[in-house]
Amino acid sequence: IIPSGANRALFIAAPIISVALALVAWAVIPFDNGIVIANINVGILYLFAISSLSVYGTIMAGWASNSRYAFLGSLRSAAQMVSYEVSMGFVLISVLLCAGSLNLSDIVLAQSHGYFGISWLPGWYALPLFPMFVIFFVSALAETNRHPFDLPEAEAELVAGYQVEYSAMTFALFFLGEYANMILMSASTSVLFLGGWLPPLNIAPFTWLPGPLWFIIKIVALLFVFVWVRATFPRYRYDQLMRLGWKVFLPFSLFWLVLTAGALEALGWLPV
């Protein structure tokens, strides 16, 4: 069903854009050493640009529906996604400072060196950058409109938000895009903080499993946390959501970025 007052072209294009953007971002995600569709040197920038564009699908859906409820829902959703992208940007800068590269494969390989000169230990960035790891994952929850930040579909407030006028396959495409984004964010978190395709310990029997299998295991573990959070926490109010993004995550991620840069410079650990 397409509402008679809706902009037909944009109404149909919005869910298609949401799914398409969630899929094209996979082009730079490395599954193993050398197994990547596009091994570009600016992989992080590409990933960040694609995640930023996903706001357009939401805004288009709300505006094209020609409904006040849908439009209000899309504005709230867009504000939410933009707010958490800022702190995610600082997290990404912290990671590339440690790795010395924007290439996602190089970032994974930079985590293959163990700490304290012990080669079999994992060099995952989730350990020294643990607060940034938490901020990135919580921001991923907000970015993908997942619980406890699923304000766009809070039924009691907005009659299901920006997709309220959608039905059948166009409605399904929004949720396909949402779940594709969940998997993408889990993959990104794995690449940036959990060593991507690298095993937890560089010794047998961990090294017996192939790299892509370890990568899938990490993605599934992070997806479990997505579902676990949904079953555990109550939904945030909108003012709480914005306060967390702008008054907590933004200043803290900026502080930790400066701290990371200062520590790397002082200890002489900046990558060449």
mmCIF file of C-alpha atoms in Angstrom:
data_model
loop_
_atom_site.group_PDB
_atom_site.id
_atom_site.type_symbol
_atom_site.label_atom_id
_atom_site.label_comp_id
_atom_site.label_asym_id
_atom_site.label_seq_id
_atom_site.Cartn_x
_atom_site.Cartn_y
_atom_site.Cartn_z
ATOM 1 C CA ILE A 1 0.000 0.000 0.000
ATOM 2 C CA ILE A 2 1.355 3.413 -0.995
ATOM 3 C CA PRO A 3 -0.476 6.372 0.607
ATOM 4 C CA SER A 4 -2.190 8.615 -1.951
ATOM 5 C CA GLY A 5 -0.447 11.740 -0.636
ATOM 6 C CA ALA A 6 3.040 10.193 -0.609
ATOM 7 C CA ASN A 7 5.854 11.020 -3.025
ATOM 8 C CA ARG A 8 5.794 7.667 -4.836
ATOM 9 C CA ALA A 9 9.376 7.647 -6.191
ATOM 10 C CA LEU A 10 11.064 8.643 -2.911
ATOM 11 C CA PHE A 11 8.673 6.470 -0.883
ATOM 12 C CA ILE A 12 9.896 3.363 -2.731
ATOM 13 C CA ALA A 13 13.526 4.517 -3.033
ATOM 14 C CA ALA A 14 14.019 5.113 0.729
ATOM 15 C CA PRO A 15 14.016 1.442 1.885
ATOM 16 C CA ILE A 16 16.077 0.432 -1.172
ATOM 17 C CA ILE A 17 18.720 3.032 -0.235
ATOM 18 C CA SER A 18 18.772 1.764 3.367
ATOM 19 C CA VAL A 19 19.509 -1.811 2.269
ATOM 20 C CA ALA A 20 21.910 -0.856 -0.530
ATOM 21 C CA LEU A 21 24.099 1.250 1.772
ATOM 22 C CA ALA A 22 24.238 -1.566 4.334
ATOM 23 C CA LEU A 23 25.473 -3.936 1.619
ATOM 24 C CA VAL A 24 27.995 -1.741 -0.257
ATOM 25 C CA ALA A 25 29.907 -1.071 2.978
ATOM 26 C CA TRP A 26 31.004 -4.737 2.978
ATOM 27 C CA ALA A 27 33.308 -3.955 0.023
ATOM 28 C CA VAL A 28 36.170 -2.936 2.350
ATOM 29 C CA ILE A 29 35.669 -5.489 5.168
ATOM 30 C CA PRO A 30 38.549 -8.034 5.101
ATOM 31 C CA PHE A 31 37.587 -11.652 5.862
ATOM 32 C CA ASP A 32 41.173 -12.903 5.831
ATOM 33 C CA ASN A 33 44.601 -11.705 4.747
ATOM 34 C CA GLY A 34 44.031 -10.796 1.088
ATOM 35 C CA ILE A 35 40.340 -11.825 1.067
ATOM 36 C CA VAL A 36 38.591 -8.470 0.584
ATOM 37 C CA ILE A 37 36.567 -7.069 -2.310
ATOM 38 C CA ALA A 38 38.285 -3.651 -2.373
ATOM 39 C CA ASN A 39 41.527 -3.369 -0.406
ATOM 40 C CA ILE A 40 41.594 0.435 -0.571
ATOM 41 C CA ASN A 41 43.961 2.567 1.502
ATOM 42 C CA VAL A 42 41.125 4.680 2.929
ATOM 43 C CA GLY A 43 38.903 1.839 4.136
ATOM 44 C CA ILE A 44 38.000 3.571 7.418
ATOM 45 C CA LEU A 45 36.935 6.751 5.591
ATOM 46 C CA TYR A 46 34.839 4.698 3.155
ATOM 47 C CA LEU A 47 33.138 2.895 6.051
ATOM 48 C CA PHE A 48 32.469 6.156 7.880
ATOM 49 C CA ALA A 49 31.107 7.829 4.738
ATOM 50 C CA ILE A 50 28.710 4.968 3.977
ATOM 51 C CA SER A 51 27.427 4.848 7.578
ATOM 52 C CA SER A 52 26.813 8.620 7.422
ATOM 53 C CA LEU A 53 24.811 8.280 4.195
ATOM 54 C CA SER A 54 22.382 5.839 5.834
ATOM 55 C CA VAL A 55 20.657 8.862 7.419
ATOM 56 C CA TYR A 56 19.273 9.753 3.979
ATOM 57 C CA GLY A 57 17.143 6.602 3.726
ATOM 58 C CA THR A 58 15.491 7.423 7.060
ATOM 59 C CA ILE A 59 14.892 11.109 6.259
ATOM 60 C CA MET A 60 13.523 10.274 2.793
ATOM 61 C CA ALA A 61 11.141 7.690 4.240
ATOM 62 C CA GLY A 62 9.691 10.144 6.765
ATOM 63 C CA TRP A 63 9.363 13.028 4.316
ATOM 64 C CA ALA A 64 8.001 10.994 1.374
ATOM 65 C CA SER A 65 5.280 9.431 3.564
ATOM 66 C CA ASN A 66 3.566 12.835 3.833
ATOM 67 C CA SER A 67 2.677 12.075 7.442
ATOM 68 C CA ARG A 68 3.504 14.211 10.468
ATOM 69 C CA TYR A 69 4.147 11.150 12.633
ATOM 70 C CA ALA A 70 6.524 9.588 10.108
ATOM 71 C CA PHE A 71 8.352 12.872 9.513
ATOM 72 C CA LEU A 72 8.789 13.533 13.242
ATOM 73 C CA GLY A 73 10.069 9.976 13.661
ATOM 74 C CA SER A 74 12.585 10.404 10.839
ATOM 75 C CA LEU A 75 13.880 13.702 12.310
ATOM 76 C CA ARG A 76 14.419 12.084 15.697
ATOM 77 C CA SER A 77 16.126 9.111 14.100
ATOM 78 C CA ALA A 78 18.399 11.307 11.963
ATOM 79 C CA ALA A 79 19.383 13.427 14.982
ATOM 80 C CA GLN A 80 20.161 10.244 16.911
ATOM 81 C CA MET A 81 22.330 8.774 14.151
ATOM 82 C CA VAL A 82 24.247 12.012 13.548
ATOM 83 C CA SER A 83 24.849 12.561 17.286
ATOM 84 C CA TYR A 84 26.571 9.230 17.800
ATOM 85 C CA GLU A 85 28.598 9.431 14.573
ATOM 86 C CA VAL A 86 30.663 12.259 16.057
ATOM 87 C CA SER A 87 32.017 10.184 18.944
ATOM 88 C CA MET A 88 32.457 7.200 16.593
ATOM 89 C CA GLY A 89 34.710 9.411 14.475
ATOM 90 C CA PHE A 90 37.011 10.082 17.443
ATOM 91 C CA VAL A 91 37.096 6.350 18.202
ATOM 92 C CA LEU A 92 38.178 5.604 14.614
ATOM 93 C CA ILE A 93 40.929 8.261 14.837
ATOM 94 C CA SER A 94 42.244 6.611 18.035
ATOM 95 C CA VAL A 95 42.466 3.259 16.258
ATOM 96 C CA LEU A 96 44.230 4.623 13.194
ATOM 97 C CA LEU A 97 46.716 6.470 15.454
ATOM 98 C CA CYS A 98 47.672 3.108 16.957
ATOM 99 C CA ALA A 99 47.737 1.259 13.623
ATOM 100 C CA GLY A 100 49.226 4.023 11.479
ATOM 101 C CA SER A 101 46.985 3.165 8.529
ATOM 102 C CA LEU A 102 43.480 3.756 7.171
ATOM 103 C CA ASN A 103 43.524 0.355 5.462
ATOM 104 C CA LEU A 104 41.365 -2.146 7.375
ATOM 105 C CA SER A 105 43.612 -5.114 6.515
ATOM 106 C CA ASP A 106 46.644 -3.215 7.856
ATOM 107 C CA ILE A 107 44.705 -2.412 11.055
ATOM 108 C CA VAL A 108 44.047 -6.130 11.607
ATOM 109 C CA LEU A 109 47.683 -7.036 10.866
ATOM 110 C CA ALA A 110 48.837 -4.321 13.303
ATOM 111 C CA GLN A 111 46.972 -6.263 16.018
ATOM 112 C CA SER A 112 48.906 -9.477 15.252
ATOM 113 C CA HIS A 113 51.874 -8.316 17.363
ATOM 114 C CA GLY A 114 51.445 -9.385 20.982
ATOM 115 C CA TYR A 115 52.022 -7.158 23.995
ATOM 116 C CA PHE A 116 55.158 -7.138 26.174
ATOM 117 C CA GLY A 117 57.168 -8.951 23.501
ATOM 118 C CA ILE A 118 55.082 -12.147 23.864
ATOM 119 C CA SER A 119 54.302 -13.179 20.276
ATOM 120 C CA TRP A 120 51.415 -15.552 21.071
ATOM 121 C CA LEU A 121 49.392 -12.954 23.016
ATOM 122 C CA PRO A 122 46.689 -11.105 21.064
ATOM 123 C CA GLY A 123 47.480 -7.466 20.322
ATOM 124 C CA TRP A 124 43.809 -6.512 20.131
ATOM 125 C CA TYR A 125 43.053 -2.802 20.499
ATOM 126 C CA ALA A 126 40.063 -3.689 22.700
ATOM 127 C CA LEU A 127 42.520 -3.994 25.611
ATOM 128 C CA PRO A 128 44.442 -0.660 25.608
ATOM 129 C CA LEU A 129 41.488 1.218 24.083
ATOM 130 C CA PHE A 130 38.803 -0.496 26.159
ATOM 131 C CA PRO A 131 36.759 2.681 26.897
ATOM 132 C CA MET A 132 36.776 3.495 23.164
ATOM 133 C CA PHE A 133 35.724 -0.085 22.408
ATOM 134 C CA VAL A 134 32.713 0.327 24.720
ATOM 135 C CA ILE A 135 31.838 3.751 23.244
ATOM 136 C CA PHE A 136 32.069 2.374 19.703
ATOM 137 C CA PHE A 137 29.811 -0.576 20.456
ATOM 138 C CA VAL A 138 27.214 1.492 22.334
ATOM 139 C CA SER A 139 27.289 4.042 19.492
ATOM 140 C CA ALA A 140 26.745 1.147 17.069
ATOM 141 C CA LEU A 141 23.574 0.284 19.015
ATOM 142 C CA ALA A 142 22.370 3.883 18.632
ATOM 143 C CA GLU A 143 23.488 4.080 14.994
ATOM 144 C CA THR A 144 21.492 0.977 14.040
ATOM 145 C CA ASN A 145 18.444 2.056 16.115
ATOM 146 C CA ARG A 146 18.714 -1.006 18.321
ATOM 147 C CA HIS A 147 17.556 -1.372 21.915
ATOM 148 C CA PRO A 148 17.901 0.487 24.268
ATOM 149 C CA PHE A 149 18.086 3.279 21.670
ATOM 150 C CA ASP A 150 15.236 2.143 19.396
ATOM 151 C CA LEU A 151 13.456 5.491 19.734
ATOM 152 C CA PRO A 152 12.434 5.607 16.035
ATOM 153 C CA GLU A 153 10.051 2.714 16.598
ATOM 154 C CA ALA A 154 8.854 3.538 20.094
ATOM 155 C CA GLU A 155 5.172 2.732 19.547
ATOM 156 C CA ALA A 156 3.752 4.701 22.463
ATOM 157 C CA GLU A 157 5.438 7.922 21.341
ATOM 158 C CA LEU A 158 5.386 7.995 17.558
ATOM 159 C CA VAL A 159 3.040 5.285 16.230
ATOM 160 C CA ALA A 160 6.111 3.247 15.113
ATOM 161 C CA GLY A 161 8.206 6.118 13.756
ATOM 162 C CA TYR A 162 9.427 6.840 10.237
ATOM 163 C CA GLN A 163 8.256 3.525 8.719
ATOM 164 C CA VAL A 164 4.661 3.833 9.989
ATOM 165 C CA GLU A 165 3.191 4.233 6.458
ATOM 166 C CA TYR A 166 5.135 1.296 5.018
ATOM 167 C CA SER A 167 3.827 -2.209 4.436
ATOM 168 C CA ALA A 168 4.746 -5.488 2.733
ATOM 169 C CA MET A 169 8.226 -5.688 1.161
ATOM 170 C CA THR A 170 9.107 -1.997 1.562
ATOM 171 C CA PHE A 171 8.547 -2.402 5.311
ATOM 172 C CA ALA A 172 10.600 -5.610 5.289
ATOM 173 C CA LEU A 173 13.467 -3.843 3.479
ATOM 174 C CA PHE A 174 13.871 -1.387 6.356
ATOM 175 C CA PHE A 175 14.358 -4.228 8.790
ATOM 176 C CA LEU A 176 16.587 -6.089 6.358
ATOM 177 C CA GLY A 177 18.735 -2.946 6.223
ATOM 178 C CA GLU A 178 18.682 -2.658 10.014
ATOM 179 C CA TYR A 179 19.845 -6.227 10.547
ATOM 180 C CA ALA A 180 22.418 -5.927 7.748
ATOM 181 C CA ASN A 181 23.746 -2.843 9.568
ATOM 182 C CA MET A 182 23.900 -4.824 12.809
ATOM 183 C CA ILE A 183 26.085 -7.461 11.140
ATOM 184 C CA LEU A 184 28.196 -4.743 9.485
ATOM 185 C CA MET A 185 28.767 -2.931 12.791
ATOM 186 C CA SER A 186 29.708 -6.230 14.456
ATOM 187 C CA ALA A 187 32.197 -6.898 11.641
ATOM 188 C CA SER A 188 33.616 -3.364 11.946
ATOM 189 C CA THR A 189 34.014 -3.729 15.720
ATOM 190 C CA SER A 190 35.749 -7.059 15.178
ATOM 191 C CA VAL A 191 38.172 -5.586 12.616
ATOM 192 C CA LEU A 192 38.965 -2.438 14.622
ATOM 193 C CA PHE A 193 39.187 -3.865 18.138
ATOM 194 C CA LEU A 194 39.117 -7.680 18.168
ATOM 195 C CA GLY A 195 41.762 -8.584 15.611
ATOM 196 C CA GLY A 196 39.449 -9.420 12.698
ATOM 197 C CA TRP A 197 40.393 -12.854 11.353
ATOM 198 C CA LEU A 198 43.214 -13.381 13.902
ATOM 199 C CA PRO A 199 42.780 -16.152 16.521
ATOM 200 C CA PRO A 200 42.450 -15.171 20.220
ATOM 201 C CA LEU A 201 45.870 -16.731 20.972
ATOM 202 C CA ASN A 202 48.529 -17.395 18.378
ATOM 203 C CA ILE A 203 49.073 -20.988 19.515
ATOM 204 C CA ALA A 204 47.497 -24.385 18.811
ATOM 205 C CA PRO A 205 44.647 -25.355 18.891
ATOM 206 C CA PHE A 206 43.478 -21.780 18.134
ATOM 207 C CA THR A 207 45.599 -21.578 14.989
ATOM 208 C CA TRP A 208 43.964 -24.743 13.592
ATOM 209 C CA LEU A 209 40.792 -22.844 12.665
ATOM 210 C CA PRO A 210 40.953 -20.765 9.460
ATOM 211 C CA GLY A 211 40.883 -16.942 9.717
ATOM 212 C CA PRO A 212 37.419 -16.400 8.158
ATOM 213 C CA LEU A 213 35.904 -18.798 10.707
ATOM 214 C CA TRP A 214 37.381 -16.806 13.605
ATOM 215 C CA PHE A 215 36.014 -13.642 11.999
ATOM 216 C CA ILE A 216 32.502 -15.141 11.805
ATOM 217 C CA ILE A 217 32.732 -16.373 15.423
ATOM 218 C CA LYS A 218 33.561 -12.820 16.601
ATOM 219 C CA ILE A 219 30.693 -11.341 14.572
ATOM 220 C CA VAL A 220 28.235 -13.866 16.025
ATOM 221 C CA ALA A 221 29.503 -13.136 19.568
ATOM 222 C CA LEU A 222 28.914 -9.393 19.062
ATOM 223 C CA LEU A 223 25.468 -10.054 17.559
ATOM 224 C CA PHE A 224 24.669 -12.043 20.692
ATOM 225 C CA VAL A 225 25.465 -8.920 22.738
ATOM 226 C CA PHE A 226 23.059 -6.936 20.502
ATOM 227 C CA VAL A 227 20.265 -9.370 21.405
ATOM 228 C CA TRP A 228 21.400 -9.637 25.029
ATOM 229 C CA VAL A 229 21.163 -5.844 25.467
ATOM 230 C CA ARG A 230 17.664 -5.894 23.969
ATOM 231 C CA ALA A 231 16.548 -8.454 26.539
ATOM 232 C CA THR A 232 18.172 -6.648 29.472
ATOM 233 C CA PHE A 233 17.816 -2.862 29.348
ATOM 234 C CA PRO A 234 14.760 -0.604 29.302
ATOM 235 C CA ARG A 235 14.435 1.949 26.512
ATOM 236 C CA TYR A 236 16.090 5.336 26.999
ATOM 237 C CA ARG A 237 14.096 8.557 26.920
ATOM 238 C CA TYR A 238 15.041 10.839 24.045
ATOM 239 C CA ASP A 239 16.626 13.459 26.304
ATOM 240 C CA GLN A 240 18.714 10.738 27.986
ATOM 241 C CA LEU A 241 19.811 9.487 24.576
ATOM 242 C CA MET A 242 21.000 12.947 23.511
ATOM 243 C CA ARG A 243 22.660 13.670 26.852
ATOM 244 C CA LEU A 244 24.652 10.428 26.646
ATOM 245 C CA GLY A 245 25.802 11.209 23.097
ATOM 246 C CA TRP A 246 26.739 14.870 23.491
ATOM 247 C CA LYS A 247 27.605 15.285 27.186
ATOM 248 C CA VAL A 248 29.250 11.930 27.949
ATOM 249 C CA PHE A 249 30.520 10.135 24.847
ATOM 250 C CA LEU A 250 31.718 13.178 22.895
ATOM 251 C CA PRO A 251 33.911 14.802 25.606
ATOM 252 C CA PHE A 252 35.183 11.441 26.886
ATOM 253 C CA SER A 253 36.122 10.139 23.413
ATOM 254 C CA LEU A 254 37.915 13.431 22.693
ATOM 255 C CA PHE A 255 39.760 13.173 26.026
ATOM 256 C CA TRP A 256 40.781 9.555 25.365
ATOM 257 C CA LEU A 257 41.934 10.459 21.834
ATOM 258 C CA VAL A 258 44.249 13.177 23.219
ATOM 259 C CA LEU A 259 45.434 10.773 25.938
ATOM 260 C CA THR A 260 46.162 8.061 23.368
ATOM 261 C CA ALA A 261 48.068 10.434 21.096
ATOM 262 C CA GLY A 262 50.048 11.806 24.055
ATOM 263 C CA ALA A 263 50.916 8.328 25.355
ATOM 264 C CA LEU A 264 52.033 7.118 21.912
ATOM 265 C CA GLU A 265 54.207 10.212 21.436
ATOM 266 C CA ALA A 266 55.696 10.109 24.949
ATOM 267 C CA LEU A 267 56.546 6.393 24.789
ATOM 268 C CA GLY A 268 57.804 6.541 21.214
ATOM 269 C CA TRP A 269 55.207 4.036 20.005
ATOM 270 C CA LEU A 270 53.816 6.097 17.133
ATOM 271 C CA PRO A 271 53.787 3.909 13.994
ATOM 272 C CA VAL A 272 56.158 5.035 11.271
#
